[in-house]
PDB file of C-alpha atoms in Angstrom:
ATOM      1  CA  MET H 287       0.004  -0.053  -0.019  1.00  0.00           C
ATOM      2  CA  ILE H 288       2.862   2.402   0.645  1.00  0.00           C
ATOM      3  CA  ARG H 289       4.458   1.983  -2.829  1.00  0.00           C
ATOM      4  CA  PRO H 290       1.214   3.127  -4.616  1.00  0.00           C
ATOM      5  CA  LEU H 291       0.959   6.091  -2.409  1.00  0.00           C
ATOM      6  CA  ARG H 292       4.569   7.194  -3.012  1.00  0.00           C
ATOM      7  CA  THR H 293       3.910   6.805  -6.795  1.00  0.00           C
ATOM      8  CA  LEU H 294       0.767   8.978  -6.499  1.00  0.00           C
ATOM      9  CA  VAL H 295       2.614  11.582  -4.365  1.00  0.00           C
ATOM     10  CA  ALA H 296       5.672  11.677  -6.852  1.00  0.00           C
ATOM     11  CA  ALA H 297       3.262  12.001  -9.905  1.00  0.00           C
ATOM     12  CA  VAL H 298       1.434  14.919  -8.077  1.00  0.00           C
ATOM     13  CA  LEU H 299       4.627  16.695  -7.250  1.00  0.00           C
ATOM     14  CA  PHE H 300       5.976  16.248 -10.841  1.00  0.00           C
ATOM     15  CA  CYS H 301       2.737  17.681 -12.300  1.00  0.00           C
ATOM     16  CA  ALA H 302       2.860  20.637  -9.959  1.00  0.00           C
ATOM     17  CA  VAL H 303       6.423  21.440 -10.785  1.00  0.00           C
ATOM     18  CA  ALA H 304       5.920  20.883 -14.580  1.00  0.00           C
ATOM     19  CA  THR H 305       2.787  23.060 -14.516  1.00  0.00           C
ATOM     20  CA  SER H 306       4.374  25.976 -12.527  1.00  0.00           C
ATOM     21  CA  ALA H 307       7.288  25.972 -14.983  1.00  0.00           C
ATOM     22  CA  ALA H 308       4.977  25.874 -18.015  1.00  0.00           C
ATOM     23  CA  CYS H 309       2.670  28.533 -16.621  1.00  0.00           C
ATOM     24  CA  SER H 310       5.140  31.321 -15.887  1.00  0.00           C
ATOM     25  CA  SER H 311       3.658  34.681 -15.896  1.00  0.00           C
ATOM     26  CA  PRO H 312       3.679  36.810 -19.166  1.00  0.00           C
ATOM     27  CA  PRO H 313       6.452  39.447 -19.428  1.00  0.00           C
ATOM     28  CA  PRO H 314       5.418  42.966 -18.179  1.00  0.00           C
ATOM     29  CA  ILE H 315       4.210  45.050 -21.052  1.00  0.00           C
ATOM     30  CA  PRO H 316       5.505  48.692 -21.181  1.00  0.00           C
ATOM     31  CA  ALA H 317       2.768  51.206 -19.845  1.00  0.00           C
ATOM     32  CA  GLU H 318       4.003  53.773 -22.428  1.00  0.00           C
ATOM     33  CA  SER H 319       5.515  53.652 -25.875  1.00  0.00           C
ATOM     34  CA  PRO H 320       9.241  52.798 -25.563  1.00  0.00           C
ATOM     35  CA  ALA H 321      11.805  55.490 -26.402  1.00  0.00           C
ATOM     36  CA  PRO H 322      13.243  55.322 -29.986  1.00  0.00           C
ATOM     37  CA  LEU H 323      16.015  52.750 -30.342  1.00  0.00           C
ATOM     38  CA  SER H 324      19.557  54.068 -29.853  1.00  0.00           C
ATOM     39  CA  PHE H 325      20.697  51.976 -32.879  1.00  0.00           C
ATOM     40  CA  ASP H 326      19.783  51.083 -36.425  1.00  0.00           C
ATOM     41  CA  ASP H 327      18.017  47.802 -36.057  1.00  0.00           C
ATOM     42  CA  GLY H 328      17.968  47.258 -39.837  1.00  0.00           C
ATOM     43  CA  SER H 329      14.150  47.379 -39.838  1.00  0.00           C
ATOM     44  CA  GLN H 330      12.602  48.998 -42.775  1.00  0.00           C
ATOM     45  CA  PRO H 331       9.064  49.680 -41.989  1.00  0.00           C
ATOM     46  CA  ASP H 332       7.964  50.505 -45.490  1.00  0.00           C
ATOM     47  CA  TYR H 333       9.849  47.651 -47.094  1.00  0.00           C
ATOM     48  CA  GLY H 334       6.694  45.495 -47.770  1.00  0.00           C
ATOM     49  CA  LYS H 335       4.642  48.305 -49.067  1.00  0.00           C
ATOM     50  CA  ASP H 336       7.404  49.681 -51.227  1.00  0.00           C
ATOM     51  CA  MET H 337       8.264  46.217 -52.681  1.00  0.00           C
ATOM     52  CA  VAL H 338       4.576  45.426 -53.381  1.00  0.00           C
ATOM     53  CA  ALA H 339       4.154  48.765 -55.047  1.00  0.00           C
ATOM     54  CA  CYS H 340       7.278  48.335 -57.284  1.00  0.00           C
ATOM     55  CA  LEU H 341       6.676  44.685 -58.085  1.00  0.00           C
ATOM     56  CA  SER H 342       3.001  45.291 -58.880  1.00  0.00           C
ATOM     57  CA  GLU H 343       4.030  47.995 -61.412  1.00  0.00           C
ATOM     58  CA  GLY H 344       5.921  45.256 -63.087  1.00  0.00           C
ATOM     59  CA  GLY H 345       2.814  43.069 -63.187  1.00  0.00           C
ATOM     60  CA  TRP H 346       3.812  40.646 -60.567  1.00  0.00           C
ATOM     61  CA  PRO H 347       1.065  39.080 -58.276  1.00  0.00           C
ATOM     62  CA  VAL H 348       2.434  40.267 -54.877  1.00  0.00           C
ATOM     63  CA  SER H 349       0.787  41.268 -51.649  1.00  0.00           C
ATOM     64  CA  LEU H 350       1.923  42.444 -48.232  1.00  0.00           C
ATOM     65  CA  GLY H 351       3.150  39.886 -45.734  1.00  0.00           C
ATOM     66  CA  THR H 352       2.469  40.185 -41.971  1.00  0.00           C
ATOM     67  CA  ASP H 353       6.272  40.092 -41.299  1.00  0.00           C
ATOM     68  CA  GLY H 354       6.597  43.400 -43.007  1.00  0.00           C
ATOM     69  CA  GLY H 355       7.768  41.731 -46.330  1.00  0.00           C
ATOM     70  CA  PHE H 356       5.831  40.727 -49.378  1.00  0.00           C
ATOM     71  CA  LYS H 357       4.507  37.414 -50.627  1.00  0.00           C
ATOM     72  CA  THR H 358       3.714  36.228 -54.059  1.00  0.00           C
ATOM     73  CA  SER H 359       1.793  33.347 -55.703  1.00  0.00           C
ATOM     74  CA  THR H 360       3.759  30.820 -57.728  1.00  0.00           C
ATOM     75  CA  ILE H 361       5.814  32.387 -60.528  1.00  0.00           C
ATOM     76  CA  PRO H 362       5.980  30.264 -63.745  1.00  0.00           C
ATOM     77  CA  GLU H 363       9.356  28.666 -64.043  1.00  0.00           C
ATOM     78  CA  ASP H 364      10.078  30.372 -67.350  1.00  0.00           C
ATOM     79  CA  GLN H 365       9.691  33.814 -65.674  1.00  0.00           C
ATOM     80  CA  LEU H 366      11.705  33.116 -62.568  1.00  0.00           C
ATOM     81  CA  ASP H 367      14.821  34.952 -63.969  1.00  0.00           C
ATOM     82  CA  LEU H 368      12.781  37.993 -64.953  1.00  0.00           C
ATOM     83  CA  TYR H 369      10.891  38.096 -61.518  1.00  0.00           C
ATOM     84  CA  GLN H 370      14.302  37.936 -59.771  1.00  0.00           C
ATOM     85  CA  ALA H 371      15.720  40.662 -61.887  1.00  0.00           C
ATOM     86  CA  ASN H 372      12.601  42.889 -60.917  1.00  0.00           C
ATOM     87  CA  VAL H 373      12.989  42.010 -57.295  1.00  0.00           C
ATOM     88  CA  ASP H 374      16.696  43.009 -57.481  1.00  0.00           C
ATOM     89  CA  SER H 375      15.888  46.277 -59.316  1.00  0.00           C
ATOM     90  CA  CYS H 376      13.173  47.040 -56.724  1.00  0.00           C
ATOM     91  CA  LEU H 377      15.493  46.314 -53.809  1.00  0.00           C
ATOM     92  CA  LYS H 378      18.182  48.530 -55.260  1.00  0.00           C
ATOM     93  CA  SER H 379      15.844  51.418 -56.114  1.00  0.00           C
ATOM     94  CA  PHE H 380      14.744  51.719 -52.335  1.00  0.00           C
ATOM     95  CA  GLY H 381      18.309  50.900 -50.964  1.00  0.00           C
ATOM     96  CA  TYR H 382      17.029  47.709 -49.472  1.00  0.00           C
ATOM     97  CA  ASP H 383      19.904  45.698 -51.130  1.00  0.00           C
ATOM     98  CA  LYS H 384      22.356  46.469 -48.371  1.00  0.00           C
ATOM     99  CA  PRO H 385      22.975  43.864 -45.750  1.00  0.00           C
ATOM    100  CA  VAL H 386      21.019  44.068 -42.396  1.00  0.00           C
ATOM    101  CA  PRO H 387      23.361  44.518 -39.446  1.00  0.00           C
ATOM    102  CA  ALA H 388      23.620  41.710 -36.869  1.00  0.00           C
ATOM    103  CA  LEU H 389      22.119  42.655 -33.552  1.00  0.00           C
ATOM    104  CA  SER H 390      23.948  42.144 -30.221  1.00  0.00           C
ATOM    105  CA  ASP H 391      22.224  40.804 -27.118  1.00  0.00           C
ATOM    106  CA  ASP H 392      22.169  44.346 -25.598  1.00  0.00           C
ATOM    107  CA  GLN H 393      20.468  45.638 -28.858  1.00  0.00           C
ATOM    108  CA  LEU H 394      17.903  42.690 -28.777  1.00  0.00           C
ATOM    109  CA  LYS H 395      17.085  43.615 -25.151  1.00  0.00           C
ATOM    110  CA  GLU H 396      16.565  47.252 -26.089  1.00  0.00           C
ATOM    111  CA  LEU H 397      14.350  46.042 -29.020  1.00  0.00           C
ATOM    112  CA  TYR H 398      12.270  43.730 -26.769  1.00  0.00           C
ATOM    113  CA  PRO H 399      10.026  46.430 -25.158  1.00  0.00           C
ATOM    114  CA  HIS H 400       9.117  47.678 -28.639  1.00  0.00           C
ATOM    115  CA  VAL H 401       7.894  44.256 -29.665  1.00  0.00           C
ATOM    116  CA  LEU H 402       5.907  43.970 -26.526  1.00  0.00           C
ATOM    117  CA  TRP H 403       4.324  47.342 -27.272  1.00  0.00           C
ATOM    118  CA  GLU H 404       3.367  46.005 -30.766  1.00  0.00           C
ATOM    119  CA  TRP H 405       1.848  42.969 -29.011  1.00  0.00           C
ATOM    120  CA  LYS H 406      -0.091  45.260 -26.635  1.00  0.00           C
ATOM    121  CA  CYS H 407      -1.475  47.184 -29.587  1.00  0.00           C
ATOM    122  CA  LEU H 408      -2.645  44.089 -31.354  1.00  0.00           C
ATOM    123  CA  ASP H 409      -4.113  42.653 -28.130  1.00  0.00           C
ATOM    124  CA  GLU H 410      -6.027  45.831 -27.273  1.00  0.00           C
ATOM    125  CA  ARG H 411      -7.534  45.906 -30.749  1.00  0.00           C
ATOM    126  CA  GLY H 412      -8.904  42.401 -30.344  1.00  0.00           C
ATOM    127  CA  TYR H 413      -6.646  40.469 -32.622  1.00  0.00           C
ATOM    128  CA  GLY H 414      -5.645  38.021 -29.863  1.00  0.00           C
ATOM    129  CA  PRO H 415      -1.944  37.638 -30.553  1.00  0.00           C
ATOM    130  CA  GLU H 416      -0.193  34.620 -29.191  1.00  0.00           C
ATOM    131  CA  ALA H 417       1.617  35.322 -25.822  1.00  0.00           C
ATOM    132  CA  PRO H 418       4.934  37.085 -26.228  1.00  0.00           C
ATOM    133  CA  PRO H 419       8.082  35.214 -25.297  1.00  0.00           C
ATOM    134  CA  SER H 420      10.239  36.120 -22.312  1.00  0.00           C
ATOM    135  CA  GLU H 421      13.203  38.452 -22.954  1.00  0.00           C
ATOM    136  CA  GLN H 422      15.660  35.596 -22.968  1.00  0.00           C
ATOM    137  CA  SER H 423      13.502  33.522 -25.306  1.00  0.00           C
ATOM    138  CA  PHE H 424      13.280  36.509 -27.642  1.00  0.00           C
ATOM    139  CA  VAL H 425      17.065  36.808 -27.669  1.00  0.00           C
ATOM    140  CA  ASP H 426      17.405  33.025 -28.179  1.00  0.00           C
ATOM    141  CA  PHE H 427      14.821  33.054 -30.985  1.00  0.00           C
ATOM    142  CA  TYR H 428      17.039  35.641 -32.912  1.00  0.00           C
ATOM    143  CA  HIS H 429      20.107  33.610 -32.461  1.00  0.00           C
ATOM    144  CA  ASN H 430      18.403  30.429 -33.527  1.00  0.00           C
ATOM    145  CA  ASN H 431      16.320  31.772 -36.356  1.00  0.00           C
ATOM    146  CA  GLY H 432      18.204  34.832 -37.720  1.00  0.00           C
ATOM    147  CA  GLY H 433      15.363  37.113 -37.191  1.00  0.00           C
ATOM    148  CA  THR H 434      13.242  38.453 -34.332  1.00  0.00           C
ATOM    149  CA  TRP H 435      10.040  37.014 -33.003  1.00  0.00           C
ATOM    150  CA  THR H 436       7.189  39.324 -33.990  1.00  0.00           C
ATOM    151  CA  PRO H 437       3.441  39.238 -32.801  1.00  0.00           C
ATOM    152  CA  TYR H 438       2.424  39.803 -36.410  1.00  0.00           C
ATOM    153  CA  SER H 439       3.735  36.420 -37.922  1.00  0.00           C
ATOM    154  CA  GLN H 440       0.635  34.396 -36.814  1.00  0.00           C
ATOM    155  CA  PHE H 441      -1.557  36.468 -38.987  1.00  0.00           C
ATOM    156  CA  THR H 442       0.140  35.621 -42.276  1.00  0.00           C
ATOM    157  CA  SER H 443      -2.376  33.018 -43.271  1.00  0.00           C
ATOM    158  CA  THR H 444      -5.467  34.286 -41.379  1.00  0.00           C
ATOM    159  CA  LEU H 445      -5.775  37.835 -42.635  1.00  0.00           C
ATOM    160  CA  GLY H 446      -6.519  39.002 -46.111  1.00  0.00           C
ATOM    161  CA  ASP H 447      -4.348  41.896 -47.561  1.00  0.00           C
ATOM    162  CA  ASP H 448      -6.907  44.628 -46.775  1.00  0.00           C
ATOM    163  CA  GLU H 449      -7.310  43.476 -43.115  1.00  0.00           C
ATOM    164  CA  LEU H 450      -3.533  43.158 -42.842  1.00  0.00           C
ATOM    165  CA  ASN H 451      -3.035  46.632 -44.124  1.00  0.00           C
ATOM    166  CA  LYS H 452      -5.581  47.897 -41.579  1.00  0.00           C
ATOM    167  CA  LEU H 453      -3.721  45.952 -38.798  1.00  0.00           C
ATOM    168  CA  LEU H 454      -0.437  47.506 -39.832  1.00  0.00           C
ATOM    169  CA  ASP H 455      -1.906  51.025 -40.022  1.00  0.00           C
ATOM    170  CA  ALA H 456      -3.471  50.529 -36.508  1.00  0.00           C
ATOM    171  CA  CYS H 457      -0.412  48.900 -34.999  1.00  0.00           C
ATOM    172  CA  PRO H 458       2.718  49.951 -36.949  1.00  0.00           C
ATOM    173  CA  ARG H 459       5.844  47.897 -36.683  1.00  0.00           C
ATOM    174  CA  SER H 460       8.360  49.419 -34.261  1.00  0.00           C
ATOM    175  CA  GLN H 461      11.176  51.392 -35.700  1.00  0.00           C
TER     176      GLN H 461
END
């Protein structure tokens, strides 16, 4: 009789510890808009809109992506070289062909409140964004994925272009 009781107690303790670790509180959201960044984070808030306008002028089927970029439907294989030449031309015309600087951990930690502010804006407008990561998870995400976590990414497949533009107008990406 003692062995089943020990197993039950161990199971309950394991579940309590696992649950408390998984249910950590969300990060504190800034009460006010964070101060402008003290560095160039390489963000280009008009990138997607500029590229959509430029490529659309060339007749390409493109639309705005939630990550601030652009997306396109399938390009016929015999037009890929022409499409890539137009992309390169558009990138160069806006100065987007320059490499994006790598961010240090200190810069990522300075950027983090801006991302939380974006999340707050989306949440207050009823978009229901997924919970933001902790500051350390945000830093780790960058190092593991080559880009920053953004509360906008989950809306790529759920919002149409018009709704996405409204979302970005209401809650602009941080700069």
